[in-house]
mmCIF file of C-alpha atoms in Angstrom:
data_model
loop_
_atom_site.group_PDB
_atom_site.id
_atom_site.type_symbol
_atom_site.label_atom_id
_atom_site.label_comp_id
_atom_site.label_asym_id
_atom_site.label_seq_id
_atom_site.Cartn_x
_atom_site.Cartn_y
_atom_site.Cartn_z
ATOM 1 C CA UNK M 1 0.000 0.000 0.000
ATOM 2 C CA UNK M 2 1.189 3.466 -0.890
ATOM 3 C CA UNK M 3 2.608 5.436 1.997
ATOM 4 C CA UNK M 4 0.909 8.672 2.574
ATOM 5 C CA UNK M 5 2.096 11.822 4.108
ATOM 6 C CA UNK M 6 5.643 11.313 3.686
ATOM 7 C CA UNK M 7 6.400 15.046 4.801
ATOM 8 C CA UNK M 8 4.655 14.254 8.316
ATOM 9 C CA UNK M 9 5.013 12.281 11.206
ATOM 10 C CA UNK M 10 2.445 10.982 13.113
ATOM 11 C CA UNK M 11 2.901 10.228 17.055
ATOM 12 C CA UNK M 12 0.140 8.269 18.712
ATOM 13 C CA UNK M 13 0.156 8.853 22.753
ATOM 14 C CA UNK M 14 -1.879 5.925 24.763
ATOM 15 C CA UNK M 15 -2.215 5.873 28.262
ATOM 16 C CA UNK M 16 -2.040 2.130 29.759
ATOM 17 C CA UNK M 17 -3.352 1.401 33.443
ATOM 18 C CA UNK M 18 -3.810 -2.343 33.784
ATOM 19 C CA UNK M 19 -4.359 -2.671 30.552
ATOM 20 C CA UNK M 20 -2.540 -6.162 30.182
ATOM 21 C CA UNK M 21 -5.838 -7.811 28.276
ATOM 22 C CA UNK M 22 -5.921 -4.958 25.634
ATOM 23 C CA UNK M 23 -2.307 -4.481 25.046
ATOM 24 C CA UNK M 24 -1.684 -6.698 22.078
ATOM 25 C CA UNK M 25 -4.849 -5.949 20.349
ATOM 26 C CA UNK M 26 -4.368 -1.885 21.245
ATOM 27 C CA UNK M 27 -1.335 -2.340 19.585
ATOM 28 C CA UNK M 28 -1.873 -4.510 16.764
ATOM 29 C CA UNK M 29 -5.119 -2.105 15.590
ATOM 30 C CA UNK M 30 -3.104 1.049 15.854
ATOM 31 C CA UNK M 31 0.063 0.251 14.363
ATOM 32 C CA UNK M 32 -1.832 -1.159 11.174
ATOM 33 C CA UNK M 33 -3.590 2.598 10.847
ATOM 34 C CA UNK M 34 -0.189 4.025 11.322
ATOM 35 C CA UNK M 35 1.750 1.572 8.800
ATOM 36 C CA UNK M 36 -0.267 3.909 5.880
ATOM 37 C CA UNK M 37 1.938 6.828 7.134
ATOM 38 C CA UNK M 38 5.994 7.073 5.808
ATOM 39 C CA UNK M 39 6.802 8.061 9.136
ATOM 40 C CA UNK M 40 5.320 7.432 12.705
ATOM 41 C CA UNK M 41 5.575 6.364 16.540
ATOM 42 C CA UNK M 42 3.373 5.238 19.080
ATOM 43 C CA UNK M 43 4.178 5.914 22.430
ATOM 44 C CA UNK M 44 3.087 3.934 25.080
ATOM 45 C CA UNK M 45 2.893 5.744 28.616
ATOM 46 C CA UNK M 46 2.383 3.373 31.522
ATOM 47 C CA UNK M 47 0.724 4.732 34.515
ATOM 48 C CA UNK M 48 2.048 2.750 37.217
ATOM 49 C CA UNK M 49 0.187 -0.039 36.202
ATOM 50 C CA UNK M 50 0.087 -3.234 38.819
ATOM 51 C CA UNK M 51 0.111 -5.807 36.269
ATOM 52 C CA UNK M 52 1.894 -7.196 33.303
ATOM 53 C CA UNK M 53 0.671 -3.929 31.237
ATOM 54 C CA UNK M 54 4.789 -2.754 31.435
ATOM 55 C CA UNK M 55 6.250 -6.333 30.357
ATOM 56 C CA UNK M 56 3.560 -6.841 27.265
ATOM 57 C CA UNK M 57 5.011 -3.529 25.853
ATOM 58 C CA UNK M 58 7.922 -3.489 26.399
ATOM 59 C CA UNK M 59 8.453 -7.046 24.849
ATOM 60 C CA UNK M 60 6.439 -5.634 21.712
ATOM 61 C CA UNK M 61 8.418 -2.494 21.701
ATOM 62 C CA UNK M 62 11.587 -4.218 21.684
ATOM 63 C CA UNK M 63 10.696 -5.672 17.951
ATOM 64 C CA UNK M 64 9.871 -2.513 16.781
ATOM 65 C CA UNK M 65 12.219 0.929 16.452
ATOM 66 C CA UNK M 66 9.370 3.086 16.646
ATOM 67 C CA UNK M 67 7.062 2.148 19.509
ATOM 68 C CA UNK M 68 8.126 3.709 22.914
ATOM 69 C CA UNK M 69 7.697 2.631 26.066
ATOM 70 C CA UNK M 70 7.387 5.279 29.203
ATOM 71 C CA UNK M 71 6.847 4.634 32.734
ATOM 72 C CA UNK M 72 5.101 5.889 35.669
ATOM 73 C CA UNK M 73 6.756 4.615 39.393
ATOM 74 C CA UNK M 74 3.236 5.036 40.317
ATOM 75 C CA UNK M 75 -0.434 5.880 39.209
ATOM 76 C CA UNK M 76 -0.197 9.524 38.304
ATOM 77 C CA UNK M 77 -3.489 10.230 36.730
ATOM 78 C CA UNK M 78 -4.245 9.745 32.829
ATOM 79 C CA UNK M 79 -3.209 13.607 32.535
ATOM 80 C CA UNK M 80 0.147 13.441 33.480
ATOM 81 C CA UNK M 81 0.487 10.385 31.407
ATOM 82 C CA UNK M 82 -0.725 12.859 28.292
ATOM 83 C CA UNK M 83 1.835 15.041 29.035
ATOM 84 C CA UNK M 84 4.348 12.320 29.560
ATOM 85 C CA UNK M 85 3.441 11.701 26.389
ATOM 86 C CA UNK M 86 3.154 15.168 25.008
ATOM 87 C CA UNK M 87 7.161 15.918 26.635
ATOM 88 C CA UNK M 88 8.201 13.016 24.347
ATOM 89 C CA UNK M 89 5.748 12.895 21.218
ATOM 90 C CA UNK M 90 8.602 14.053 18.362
ATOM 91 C CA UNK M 91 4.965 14.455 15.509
ATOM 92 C CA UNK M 92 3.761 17.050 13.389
ATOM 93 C CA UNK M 93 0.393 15.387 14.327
ATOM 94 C CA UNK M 94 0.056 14.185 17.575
ATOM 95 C CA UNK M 95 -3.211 12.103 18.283
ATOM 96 C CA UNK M 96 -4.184 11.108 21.875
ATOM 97 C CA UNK M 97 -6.415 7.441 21.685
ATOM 98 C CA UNK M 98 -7.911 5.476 24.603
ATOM 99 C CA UNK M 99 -6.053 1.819 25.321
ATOM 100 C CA UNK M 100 -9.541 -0.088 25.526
ATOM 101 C CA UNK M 101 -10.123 1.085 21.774
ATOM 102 C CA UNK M 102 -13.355 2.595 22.658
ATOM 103 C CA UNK M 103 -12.871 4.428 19.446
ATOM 104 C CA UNK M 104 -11.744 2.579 16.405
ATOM 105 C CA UNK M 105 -8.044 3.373 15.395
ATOM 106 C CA UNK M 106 -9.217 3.625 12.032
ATOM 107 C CA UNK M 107 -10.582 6.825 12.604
ATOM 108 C CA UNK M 108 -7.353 8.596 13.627
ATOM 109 C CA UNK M 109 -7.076 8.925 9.455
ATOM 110 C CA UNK M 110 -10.608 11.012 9.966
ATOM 111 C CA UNK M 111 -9.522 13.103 12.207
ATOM 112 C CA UNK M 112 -6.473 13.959 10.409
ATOM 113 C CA UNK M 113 -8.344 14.536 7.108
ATOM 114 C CA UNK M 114 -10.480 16.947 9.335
ATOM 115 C CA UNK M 115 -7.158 18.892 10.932
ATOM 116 C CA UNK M 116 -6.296 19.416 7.404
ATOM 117 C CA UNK M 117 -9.559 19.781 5.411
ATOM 118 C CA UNK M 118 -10.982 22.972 7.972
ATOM 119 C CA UNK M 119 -7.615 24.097 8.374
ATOM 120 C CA UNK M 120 -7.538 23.369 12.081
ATOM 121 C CA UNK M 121 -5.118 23.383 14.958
ATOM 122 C CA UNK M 122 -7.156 21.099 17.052
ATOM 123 C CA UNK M 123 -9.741 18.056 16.368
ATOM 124 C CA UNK M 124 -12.338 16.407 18.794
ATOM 125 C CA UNK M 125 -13.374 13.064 17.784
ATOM 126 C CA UNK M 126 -17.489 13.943 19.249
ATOM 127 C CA UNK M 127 -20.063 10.859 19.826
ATOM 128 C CA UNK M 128 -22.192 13.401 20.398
ATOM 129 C CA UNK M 129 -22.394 15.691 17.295
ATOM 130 C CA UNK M 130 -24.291 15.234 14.238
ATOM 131 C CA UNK M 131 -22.830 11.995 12.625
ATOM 132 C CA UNK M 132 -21.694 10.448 15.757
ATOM 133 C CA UNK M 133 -22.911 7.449 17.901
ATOM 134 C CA UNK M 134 -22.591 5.243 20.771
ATOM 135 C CA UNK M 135 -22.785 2.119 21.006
ATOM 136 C CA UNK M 136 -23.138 -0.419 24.010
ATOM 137 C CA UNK M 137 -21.782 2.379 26.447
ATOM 138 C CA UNK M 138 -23.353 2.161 30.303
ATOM 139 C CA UNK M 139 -26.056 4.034 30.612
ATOM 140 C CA UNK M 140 -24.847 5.568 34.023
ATOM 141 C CA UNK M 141 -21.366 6.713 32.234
ATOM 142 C CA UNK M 142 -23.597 7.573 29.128
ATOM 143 C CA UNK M 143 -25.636 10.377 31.144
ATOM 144 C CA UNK M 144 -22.609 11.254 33.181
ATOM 145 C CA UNK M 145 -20.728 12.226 29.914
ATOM 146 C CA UNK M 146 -23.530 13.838 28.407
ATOM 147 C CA UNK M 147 -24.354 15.939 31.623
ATOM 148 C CA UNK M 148 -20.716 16.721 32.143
ATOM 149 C CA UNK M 149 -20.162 18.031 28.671
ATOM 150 C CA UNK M 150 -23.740 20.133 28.714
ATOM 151 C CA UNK M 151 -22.302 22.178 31.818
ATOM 152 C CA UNK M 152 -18.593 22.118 30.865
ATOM 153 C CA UNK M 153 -19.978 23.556 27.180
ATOM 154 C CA UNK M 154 -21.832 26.069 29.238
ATOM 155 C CA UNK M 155 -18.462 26.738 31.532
ATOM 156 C CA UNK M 156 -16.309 27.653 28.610
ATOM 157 C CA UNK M 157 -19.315 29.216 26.070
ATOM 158 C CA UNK M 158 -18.395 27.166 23.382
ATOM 159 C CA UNK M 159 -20.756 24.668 21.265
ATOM 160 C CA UNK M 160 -18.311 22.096 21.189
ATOM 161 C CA UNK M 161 -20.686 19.143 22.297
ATOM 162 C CA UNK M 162 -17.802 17.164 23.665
ATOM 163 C CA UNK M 163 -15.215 18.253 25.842
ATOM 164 C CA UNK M 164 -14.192 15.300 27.427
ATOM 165 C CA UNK M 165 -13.536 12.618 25.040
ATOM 166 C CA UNK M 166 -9.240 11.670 25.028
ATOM 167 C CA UNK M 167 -9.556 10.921 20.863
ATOM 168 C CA UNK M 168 -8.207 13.683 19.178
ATOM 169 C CA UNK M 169 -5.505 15.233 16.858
ATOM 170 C CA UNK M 170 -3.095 18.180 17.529
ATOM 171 C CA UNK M 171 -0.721 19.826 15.063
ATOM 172 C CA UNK M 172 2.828 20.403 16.950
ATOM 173 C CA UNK M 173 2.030 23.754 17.466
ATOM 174 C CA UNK M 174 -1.113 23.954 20.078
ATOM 175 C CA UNK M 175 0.552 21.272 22.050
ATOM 176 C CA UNK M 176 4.286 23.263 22.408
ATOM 177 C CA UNK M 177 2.211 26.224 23.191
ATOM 178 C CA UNK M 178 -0.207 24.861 26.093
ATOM 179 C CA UNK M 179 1.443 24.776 29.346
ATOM 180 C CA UNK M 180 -1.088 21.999 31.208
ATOM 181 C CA UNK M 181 -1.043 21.445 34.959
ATOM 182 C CA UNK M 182 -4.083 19.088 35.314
ATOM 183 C CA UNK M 183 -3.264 15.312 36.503
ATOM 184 C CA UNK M 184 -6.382 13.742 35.829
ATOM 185 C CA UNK M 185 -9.523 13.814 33.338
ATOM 186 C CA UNK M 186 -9.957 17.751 33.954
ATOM 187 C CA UNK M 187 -6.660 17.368 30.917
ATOM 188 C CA UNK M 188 -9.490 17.188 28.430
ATOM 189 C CA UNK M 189 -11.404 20.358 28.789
ATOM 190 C CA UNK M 190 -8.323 22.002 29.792
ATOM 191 C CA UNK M 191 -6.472 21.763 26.588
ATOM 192 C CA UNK M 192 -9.711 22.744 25.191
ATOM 193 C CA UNK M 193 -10.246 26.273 27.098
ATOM 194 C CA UNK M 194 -6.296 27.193 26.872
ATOM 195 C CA UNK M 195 -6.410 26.782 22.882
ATOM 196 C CA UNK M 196 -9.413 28.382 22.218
ATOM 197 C CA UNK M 197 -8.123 31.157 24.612
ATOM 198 C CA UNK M 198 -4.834 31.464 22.236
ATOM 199 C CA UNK M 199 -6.958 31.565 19.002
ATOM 200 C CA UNK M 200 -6.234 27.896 17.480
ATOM 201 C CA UNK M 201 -9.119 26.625 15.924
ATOM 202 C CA UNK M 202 -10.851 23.717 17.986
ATOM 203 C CA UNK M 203 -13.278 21.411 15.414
ATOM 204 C CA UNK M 204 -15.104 17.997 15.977
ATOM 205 C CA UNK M 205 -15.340 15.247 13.965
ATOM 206 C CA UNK M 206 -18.293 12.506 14.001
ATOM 207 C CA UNK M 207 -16.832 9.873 15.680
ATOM 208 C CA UNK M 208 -18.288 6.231 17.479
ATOM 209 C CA UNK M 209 -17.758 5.539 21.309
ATOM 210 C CA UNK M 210 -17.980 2.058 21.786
ATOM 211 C CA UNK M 211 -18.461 0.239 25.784
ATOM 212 C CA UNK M 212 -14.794 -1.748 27.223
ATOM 213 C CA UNK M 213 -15.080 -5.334 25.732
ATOM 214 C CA UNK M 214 -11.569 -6.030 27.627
ATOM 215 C CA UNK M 215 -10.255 -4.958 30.857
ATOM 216 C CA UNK M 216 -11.786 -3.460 33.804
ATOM 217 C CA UNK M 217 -12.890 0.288 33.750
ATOM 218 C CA UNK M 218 -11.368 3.070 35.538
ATOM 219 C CA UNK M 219 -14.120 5.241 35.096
ATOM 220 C CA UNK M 220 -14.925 6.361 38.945
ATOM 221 C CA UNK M 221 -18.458 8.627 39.031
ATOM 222 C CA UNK M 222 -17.530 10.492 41.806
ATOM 223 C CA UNK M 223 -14.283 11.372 40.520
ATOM 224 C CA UNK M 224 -15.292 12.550 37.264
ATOM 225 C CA UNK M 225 -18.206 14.606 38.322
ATOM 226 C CA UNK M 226 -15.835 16.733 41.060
ATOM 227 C CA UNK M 227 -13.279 16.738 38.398
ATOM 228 C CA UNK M 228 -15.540 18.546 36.080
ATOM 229 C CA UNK M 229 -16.972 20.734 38.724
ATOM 230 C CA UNK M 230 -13.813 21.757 39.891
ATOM 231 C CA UNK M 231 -12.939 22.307 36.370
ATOM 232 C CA UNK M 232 -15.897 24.614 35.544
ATOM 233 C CA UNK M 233 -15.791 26.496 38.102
ATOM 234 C CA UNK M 234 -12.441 27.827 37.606
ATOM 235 C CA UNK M 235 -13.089 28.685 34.085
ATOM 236 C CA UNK M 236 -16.654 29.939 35.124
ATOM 237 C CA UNK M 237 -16.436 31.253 38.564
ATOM 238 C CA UNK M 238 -19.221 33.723 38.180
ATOM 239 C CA UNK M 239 -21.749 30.329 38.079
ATOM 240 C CA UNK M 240 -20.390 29.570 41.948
ATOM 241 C CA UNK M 241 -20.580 33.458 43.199
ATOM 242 C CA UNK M 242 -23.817 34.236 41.766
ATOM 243 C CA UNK M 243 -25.340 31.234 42.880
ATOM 244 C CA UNK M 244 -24.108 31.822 46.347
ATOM 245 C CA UNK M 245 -24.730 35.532 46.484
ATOM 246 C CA UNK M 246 -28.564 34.844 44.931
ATOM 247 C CA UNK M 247 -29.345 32.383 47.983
ATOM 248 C CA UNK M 248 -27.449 34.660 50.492
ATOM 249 C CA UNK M 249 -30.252 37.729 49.075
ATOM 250 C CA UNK M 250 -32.778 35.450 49.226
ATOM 251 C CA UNK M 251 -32.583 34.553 53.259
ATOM 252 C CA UNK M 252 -32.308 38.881 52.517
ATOM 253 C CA UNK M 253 -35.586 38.916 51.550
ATOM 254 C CA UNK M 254 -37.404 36.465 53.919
ATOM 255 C CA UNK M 255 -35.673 37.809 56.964
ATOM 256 C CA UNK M 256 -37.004 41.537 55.353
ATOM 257 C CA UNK M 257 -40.387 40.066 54.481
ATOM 258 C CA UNK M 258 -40.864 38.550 58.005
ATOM 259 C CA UNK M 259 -39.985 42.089 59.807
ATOM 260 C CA UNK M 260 -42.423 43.556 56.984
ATOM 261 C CA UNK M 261 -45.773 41.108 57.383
ATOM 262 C CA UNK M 262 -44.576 41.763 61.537
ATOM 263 C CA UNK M 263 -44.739 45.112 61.601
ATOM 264 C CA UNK M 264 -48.040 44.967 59.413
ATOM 265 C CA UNK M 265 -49.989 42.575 59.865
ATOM 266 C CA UNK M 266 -49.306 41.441 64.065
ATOM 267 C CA UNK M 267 -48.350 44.705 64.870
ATOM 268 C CA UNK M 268 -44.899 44.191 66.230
ATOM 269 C CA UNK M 269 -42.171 46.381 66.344
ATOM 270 C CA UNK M 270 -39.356 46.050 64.478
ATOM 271 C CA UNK M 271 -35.885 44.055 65.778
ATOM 272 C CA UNK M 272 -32.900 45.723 65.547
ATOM 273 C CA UNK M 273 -31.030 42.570 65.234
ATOM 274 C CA UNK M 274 -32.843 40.985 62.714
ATOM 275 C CA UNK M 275 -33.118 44.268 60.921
ATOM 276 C CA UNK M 276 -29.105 44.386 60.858
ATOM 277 C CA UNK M 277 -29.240 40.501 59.531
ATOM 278 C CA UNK M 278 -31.763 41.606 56.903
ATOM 279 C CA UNK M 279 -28.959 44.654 55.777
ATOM 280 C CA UNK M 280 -26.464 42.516 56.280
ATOM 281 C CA UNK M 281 -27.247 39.502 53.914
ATOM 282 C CA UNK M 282 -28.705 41.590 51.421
ATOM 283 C CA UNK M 283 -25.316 43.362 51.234
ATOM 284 C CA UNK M 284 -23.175 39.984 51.380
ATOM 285 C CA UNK M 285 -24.969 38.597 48.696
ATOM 286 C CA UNK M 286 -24.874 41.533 46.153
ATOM 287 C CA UNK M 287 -20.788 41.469 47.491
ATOM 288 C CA UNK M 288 -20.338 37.823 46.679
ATOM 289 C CA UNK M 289 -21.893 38.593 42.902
ATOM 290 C CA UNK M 290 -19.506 41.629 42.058
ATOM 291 C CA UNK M 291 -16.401 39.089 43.343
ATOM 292 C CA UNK M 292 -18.170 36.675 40.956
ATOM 293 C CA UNK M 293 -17.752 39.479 38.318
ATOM 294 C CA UNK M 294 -14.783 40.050 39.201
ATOM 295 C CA UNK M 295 -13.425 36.883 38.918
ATOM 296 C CA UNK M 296 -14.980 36.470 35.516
ATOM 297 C CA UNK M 297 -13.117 39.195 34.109
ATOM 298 C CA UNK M 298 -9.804 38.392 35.978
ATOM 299 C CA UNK M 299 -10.476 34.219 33.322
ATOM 300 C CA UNK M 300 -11.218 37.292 30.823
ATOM 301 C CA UNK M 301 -7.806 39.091 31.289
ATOM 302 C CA UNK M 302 -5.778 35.592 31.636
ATOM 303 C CA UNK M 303 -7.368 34.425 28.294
ATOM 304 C CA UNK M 304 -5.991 38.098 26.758
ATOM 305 C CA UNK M 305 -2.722 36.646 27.852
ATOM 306 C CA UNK M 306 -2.762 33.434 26.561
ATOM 307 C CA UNK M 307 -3.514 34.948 23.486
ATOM 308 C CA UNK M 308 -0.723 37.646 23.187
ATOM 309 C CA UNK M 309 1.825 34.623 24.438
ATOM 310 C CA UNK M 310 1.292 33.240 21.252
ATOM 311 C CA UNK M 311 1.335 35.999 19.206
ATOM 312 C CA UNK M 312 4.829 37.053 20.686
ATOM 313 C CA UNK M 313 5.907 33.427 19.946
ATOM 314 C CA UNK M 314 5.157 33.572 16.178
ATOM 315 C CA UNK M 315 6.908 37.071 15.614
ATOM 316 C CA UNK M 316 10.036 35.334 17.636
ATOM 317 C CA UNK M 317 9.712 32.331 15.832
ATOM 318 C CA UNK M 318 9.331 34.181 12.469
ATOM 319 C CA UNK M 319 12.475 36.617 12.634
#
């Protein structure tokens, strides 16, 4: 078969965490996608795993010059093993793929055809677009996802419908440019937020999530939903403050209306202490939504600086 893309290479990051059931397969499915390319590597990033994950790879890796094998003393969290990968990834095009296969290798070529048919810097492989399915997925993780992704969207004001999936292709560029601090699944929407903050341009592909056939999952619920909380509420945190302040007016207002219907209707005279609590909250809560503000605008300003960090990078890079 005719090589394609000679003037590219492709790197292929996969996490492994006691994966030792997939490993072979993983492999096997990925490297045939990748044998279409002139040049490529798949790197293999062990997170501490407790079984024979490590051994399986390494023996495989050992055969072949361009499948690398990196290890974790311990489990770190699938983020740090994307930028373990990322810190050693040596691609043009660097695509990030589950090690249960949940989505087909064969579709790394789609997303790639994407990167480079809308001129993008960044593609999402979506289930959850137009075009895309799932199939056999729990239904628990199914409405976890699809919840997550619905608030995270609303977090970062994009309509990207899927924030959270790991299949997806880079060019070099976005990934030198991010610097990512996040250990665990917040990675996803991370990388997300920073790039659209420097002005790449983030796309989604139709893609199919398929359930685990192999191996156990590491998907823990509540994990993933604090995660994502946590997560959206740094990028958002105007959604924590106003909620806050609102209730904070609102125990405002009954305290006020009780003193009110008091006064009025049974004839009592009014409590200076619970007239001060009445002030009080009431001025608390409309406090806690200007810090929300606040706050907003300080994500605002960061985003600004993201942006003009990559601007001064290309007029370096370009004299």
């Amino acid at each position: 078969m005719e090589k394609i893309e000679a003037s590219r290479k492709i790197s292929v990051i996969v996490p492994m965490f006691n994966e030792e059931e997939n490993v072979e397969n993983t492999i096997l499915q990925i490297t045939s996608v990748l044998n279409k390319f002139q040049d490529w590597e798949l790197i293999i990033v062990d997170d501490g795993s407790s079984d024979s994950t490590p051994m399986l790879v390494e023996k495989i890796a050992k055969r072949r010059s361009n499948i690398h094998l990196y290890r974790h003393p311990r489990n770190l969290g699938v983020g740090r093993a994307l930028r373990t990968g990322f810190s050693h990834a040596k691609g043009d095009i660097i695509v990030t793929i589950d090690a249960d296969l949940s989505y087909a290798p064969s579709e790394i070529l789609t997303l790639i055809e994407k990167l480079d048919a809308e001129e993008a810097d960044v593609v999402l492989g979506s289930p959850y677009m137009k075009g895309g399915e799932t199939v056999k997925v729990p239904f628990h993780r199914l409405i976890i996802s699809k919840a997550g992704n619905y608030f995270l969207r609303f977090a970062l004001n994009t309509n990207i419908r899927c924030l959270t999936s790991i299949f997806r292709a880079y060019r070099r560029e976005v990934i030198d440019s991010l610097e990512l601090v996040s250990d665990g699944k917040e990675i996803e929407p991370e990388i997300v937020a920073k790039a659209i903050a420097m002005g790449f341009r983030v796309v989604e592909a139709p893609a199919k999530l398929r359930g685990r056939t192999r191996g156990r999952s590491k998907f823990k619920f509540g994990e993933s939903v604090w995660l994502h909380l946590k997560f959206s509420l740094h990028e958002r945190p105007m959604i924590l403050f106003s909620f806050v302040g609102l209730f904070i007016m609102f125990l405002g207002f009954l305290s006020g209306l009780d003193l009110v219907w008091k006064l009025y209707f049974e004839k009592e005279p009014i409590l200076r202490p619970m007239l001060i609590l009445t002030v009080l909250l009431t001025i608390v809560g409309v406090q806690t939504i200007i810090f929300g503000f606040l706050a907003d605008q300080i994500t605002l300003i960061r985003s600004e600086l993201l942006r003009n960090r990559r601007e001064i990078r290309k007029r370096i890079s370009s004299i």
